mmCIF file with all atom_site columns, C-alpha atoms in Angstrom:
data_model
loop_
_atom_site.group_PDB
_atom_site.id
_atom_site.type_symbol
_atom_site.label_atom_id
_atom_site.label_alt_id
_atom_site.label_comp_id
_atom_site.label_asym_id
_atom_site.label_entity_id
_atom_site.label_seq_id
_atom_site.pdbx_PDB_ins_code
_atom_site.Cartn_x
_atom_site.Cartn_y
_atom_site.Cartn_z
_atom_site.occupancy
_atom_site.B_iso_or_equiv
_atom_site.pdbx_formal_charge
_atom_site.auth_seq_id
_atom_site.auth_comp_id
_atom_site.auth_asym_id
_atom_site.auth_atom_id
_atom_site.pdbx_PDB_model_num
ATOM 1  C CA . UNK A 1 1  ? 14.174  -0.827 21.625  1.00 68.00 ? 1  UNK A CA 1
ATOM 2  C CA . UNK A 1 2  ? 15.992  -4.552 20.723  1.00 72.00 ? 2  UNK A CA 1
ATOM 3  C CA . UNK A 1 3  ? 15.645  -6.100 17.278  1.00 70.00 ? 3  UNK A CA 1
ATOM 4  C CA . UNK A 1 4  ? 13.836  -8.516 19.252  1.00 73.00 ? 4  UNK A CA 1
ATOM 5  C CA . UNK A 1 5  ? 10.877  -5.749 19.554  1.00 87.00 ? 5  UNK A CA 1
ATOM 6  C CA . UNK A 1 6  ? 11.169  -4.674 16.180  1.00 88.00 ? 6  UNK A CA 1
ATOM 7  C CA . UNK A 1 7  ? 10.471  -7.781 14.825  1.00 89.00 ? 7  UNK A CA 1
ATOM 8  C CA . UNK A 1 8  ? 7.501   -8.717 16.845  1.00 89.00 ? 8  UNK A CA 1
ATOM 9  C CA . UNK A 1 9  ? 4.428   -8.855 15.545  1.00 92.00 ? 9  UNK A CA 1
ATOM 10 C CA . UNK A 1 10 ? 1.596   -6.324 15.464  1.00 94.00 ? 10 UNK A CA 1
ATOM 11 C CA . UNK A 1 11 ? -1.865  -5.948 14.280  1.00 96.00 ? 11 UNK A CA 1
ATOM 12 C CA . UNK A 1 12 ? -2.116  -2.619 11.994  1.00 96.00 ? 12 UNK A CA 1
ATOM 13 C CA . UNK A 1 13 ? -5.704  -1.492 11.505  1.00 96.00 ? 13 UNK A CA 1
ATOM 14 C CA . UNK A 1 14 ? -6.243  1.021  8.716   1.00 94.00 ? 14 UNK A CA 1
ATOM 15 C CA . UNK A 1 15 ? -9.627  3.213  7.121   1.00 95.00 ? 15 UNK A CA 1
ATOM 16 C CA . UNK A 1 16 ? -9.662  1.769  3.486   1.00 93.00 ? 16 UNK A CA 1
ATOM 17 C CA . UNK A 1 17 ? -12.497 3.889  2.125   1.00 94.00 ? 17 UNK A CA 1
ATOM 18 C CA . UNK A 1 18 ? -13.171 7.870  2.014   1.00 93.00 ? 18 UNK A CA 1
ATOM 19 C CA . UNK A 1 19 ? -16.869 7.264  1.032   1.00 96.00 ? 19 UNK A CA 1
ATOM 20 C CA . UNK A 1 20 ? -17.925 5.146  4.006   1.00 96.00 ? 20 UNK A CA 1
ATOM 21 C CA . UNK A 1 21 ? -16.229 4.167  7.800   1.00 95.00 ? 21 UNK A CA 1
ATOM 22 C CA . UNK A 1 22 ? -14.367 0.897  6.693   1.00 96.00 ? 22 UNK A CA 1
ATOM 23 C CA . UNK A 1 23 ? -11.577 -1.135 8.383   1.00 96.00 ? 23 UNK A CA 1
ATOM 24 C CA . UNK A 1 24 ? -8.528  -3.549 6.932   1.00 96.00 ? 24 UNK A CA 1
ATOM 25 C CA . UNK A 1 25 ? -6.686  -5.054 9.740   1.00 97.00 ? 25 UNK A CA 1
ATOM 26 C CA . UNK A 1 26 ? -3.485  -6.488 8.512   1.00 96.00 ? 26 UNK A CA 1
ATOM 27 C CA . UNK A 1 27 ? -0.340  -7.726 10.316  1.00 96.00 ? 27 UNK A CA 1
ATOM 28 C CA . UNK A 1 28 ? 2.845   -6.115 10.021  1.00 97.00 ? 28 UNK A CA 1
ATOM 29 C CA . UNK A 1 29 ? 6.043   -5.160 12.714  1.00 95.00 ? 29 UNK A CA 1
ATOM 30 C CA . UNK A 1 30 ? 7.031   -2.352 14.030  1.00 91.00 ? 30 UNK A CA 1
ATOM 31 C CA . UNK A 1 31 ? 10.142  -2.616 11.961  1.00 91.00 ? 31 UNK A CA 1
ATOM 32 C CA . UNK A 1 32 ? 8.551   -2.605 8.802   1.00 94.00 ? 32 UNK A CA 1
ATOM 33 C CA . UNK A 1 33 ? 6.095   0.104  9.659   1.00 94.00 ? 33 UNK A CA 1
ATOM 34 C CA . UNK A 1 34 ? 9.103   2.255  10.556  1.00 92.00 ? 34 UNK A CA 1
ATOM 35 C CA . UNK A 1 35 ? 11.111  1.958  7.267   1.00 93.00 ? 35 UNK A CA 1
ATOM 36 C CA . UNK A 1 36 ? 7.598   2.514  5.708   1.00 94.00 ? 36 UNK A CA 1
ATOM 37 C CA . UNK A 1 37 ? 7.448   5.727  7.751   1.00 95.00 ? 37 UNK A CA 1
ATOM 38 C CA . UNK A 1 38 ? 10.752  6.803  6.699   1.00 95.00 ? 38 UNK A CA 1
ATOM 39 C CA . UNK A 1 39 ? 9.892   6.335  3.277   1.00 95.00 ? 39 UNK A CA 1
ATOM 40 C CA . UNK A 1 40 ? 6.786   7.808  3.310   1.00 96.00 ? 40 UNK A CA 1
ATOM 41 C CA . UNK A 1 41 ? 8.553   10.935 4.761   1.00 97.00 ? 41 UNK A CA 1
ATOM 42 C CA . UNK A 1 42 ? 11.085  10.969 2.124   1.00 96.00 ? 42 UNK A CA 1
ATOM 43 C CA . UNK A 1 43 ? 8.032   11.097 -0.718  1.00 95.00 ? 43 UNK A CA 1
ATOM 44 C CA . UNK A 1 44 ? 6.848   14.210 0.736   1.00 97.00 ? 44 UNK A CA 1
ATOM 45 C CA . UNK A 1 45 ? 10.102  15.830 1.270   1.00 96.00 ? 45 UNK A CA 1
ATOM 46 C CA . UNK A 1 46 ? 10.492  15.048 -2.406  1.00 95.00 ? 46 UNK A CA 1
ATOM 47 C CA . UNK A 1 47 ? 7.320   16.981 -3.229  1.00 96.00 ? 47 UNK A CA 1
ATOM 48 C CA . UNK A 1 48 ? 8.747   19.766 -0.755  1.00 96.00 ? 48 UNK A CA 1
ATOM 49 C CA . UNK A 1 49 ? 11.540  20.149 -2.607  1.00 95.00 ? 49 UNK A CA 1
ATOM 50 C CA . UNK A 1 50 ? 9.467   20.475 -6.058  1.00 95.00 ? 50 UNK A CA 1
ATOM 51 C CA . UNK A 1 51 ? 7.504   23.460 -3.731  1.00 96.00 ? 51 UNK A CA 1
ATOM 52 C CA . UNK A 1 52 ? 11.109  25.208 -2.882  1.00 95.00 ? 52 UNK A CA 1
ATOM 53 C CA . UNK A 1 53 ? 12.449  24.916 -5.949  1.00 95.00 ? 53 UNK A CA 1
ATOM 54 C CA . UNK A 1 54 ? 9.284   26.630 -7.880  1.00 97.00 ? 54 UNK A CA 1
ATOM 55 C CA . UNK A 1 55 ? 9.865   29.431 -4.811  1.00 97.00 ? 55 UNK A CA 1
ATOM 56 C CA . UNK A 1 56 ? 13.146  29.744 -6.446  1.00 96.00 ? 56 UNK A CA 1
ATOM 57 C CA . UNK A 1 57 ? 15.122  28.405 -3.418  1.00 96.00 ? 57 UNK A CA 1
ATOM 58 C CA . UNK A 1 58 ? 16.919  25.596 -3.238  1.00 93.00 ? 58 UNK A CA 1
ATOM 59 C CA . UNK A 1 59 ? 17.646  22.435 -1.669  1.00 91.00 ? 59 UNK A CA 1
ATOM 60 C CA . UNK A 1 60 ? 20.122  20.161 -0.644  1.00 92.00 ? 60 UNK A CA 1
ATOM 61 C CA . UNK A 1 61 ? 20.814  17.581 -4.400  1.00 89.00 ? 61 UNK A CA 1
ATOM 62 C CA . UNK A 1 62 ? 19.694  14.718 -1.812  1.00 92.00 ? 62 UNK A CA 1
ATOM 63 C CA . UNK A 1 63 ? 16.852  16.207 -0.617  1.00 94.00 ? 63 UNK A CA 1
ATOM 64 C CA . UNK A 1 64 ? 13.963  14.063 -0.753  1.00 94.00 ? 64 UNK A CA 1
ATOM 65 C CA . UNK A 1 65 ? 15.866  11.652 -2.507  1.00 95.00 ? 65 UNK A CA 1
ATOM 66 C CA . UNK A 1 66 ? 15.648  7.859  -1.654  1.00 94.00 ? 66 UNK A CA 1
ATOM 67 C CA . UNK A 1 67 ? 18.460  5.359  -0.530  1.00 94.00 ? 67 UNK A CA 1
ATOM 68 C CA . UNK A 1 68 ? 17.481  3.259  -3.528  1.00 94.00 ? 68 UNK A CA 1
ATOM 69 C CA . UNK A 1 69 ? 17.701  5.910  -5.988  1.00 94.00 ? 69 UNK A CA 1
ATOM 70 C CA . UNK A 1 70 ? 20.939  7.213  -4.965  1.00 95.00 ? 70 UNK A CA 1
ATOM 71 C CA . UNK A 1 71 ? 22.216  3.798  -5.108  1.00 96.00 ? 71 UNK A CA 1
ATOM 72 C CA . UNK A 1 72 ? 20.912  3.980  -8.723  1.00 96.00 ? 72 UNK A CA 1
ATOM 73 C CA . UNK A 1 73 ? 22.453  7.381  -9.398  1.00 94.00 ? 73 UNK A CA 1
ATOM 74 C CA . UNK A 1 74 ? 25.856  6.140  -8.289  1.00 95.00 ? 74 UNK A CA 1
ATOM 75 C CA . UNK A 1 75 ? 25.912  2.467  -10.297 1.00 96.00 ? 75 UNK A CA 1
ATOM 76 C CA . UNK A 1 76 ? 25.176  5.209  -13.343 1.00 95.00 ? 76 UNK A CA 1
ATOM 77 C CA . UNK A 1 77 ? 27.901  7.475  -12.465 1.00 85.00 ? 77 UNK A CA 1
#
């Protein structure tokens, strides 16, 4: 995949109500849906890693952590 095709546009169609079968169609790119993915992921990892940790394993510190609030952490340190 180019930046060119991440860039391009696409048409994202989404269910927008649990009570009834309703549609939002929005525009978007693929490159924004994927850095949405990848944050999305990171939430749940994040909840994962509440789920380990009350197992009484543990986890990596960064685990579940995102970029931005690392780059917080370390502007505190």
């Amino acid at each position: 995949m180019s930046e060119l095709d991440a860039n391009l546009p696409i048409n994202i169609i989404c269910e927008t109500s649990v009570n009834e079968t309703q549609n939002t169609q929005t525009q978007s790119t693929l490159a924004r849906e994927l850095v949405f993915v990848s944050s999305h992921a990171i939430h749940h990892f994040s909840l994962l890693g509440v789920i380990n940790s009350l197992l009484g394993n543990t986890s990596s510190a960064s685990f579940g952590i995102a970029p931005s609030t690392a780059s917080y952490l370390r502007q505190q340190a």
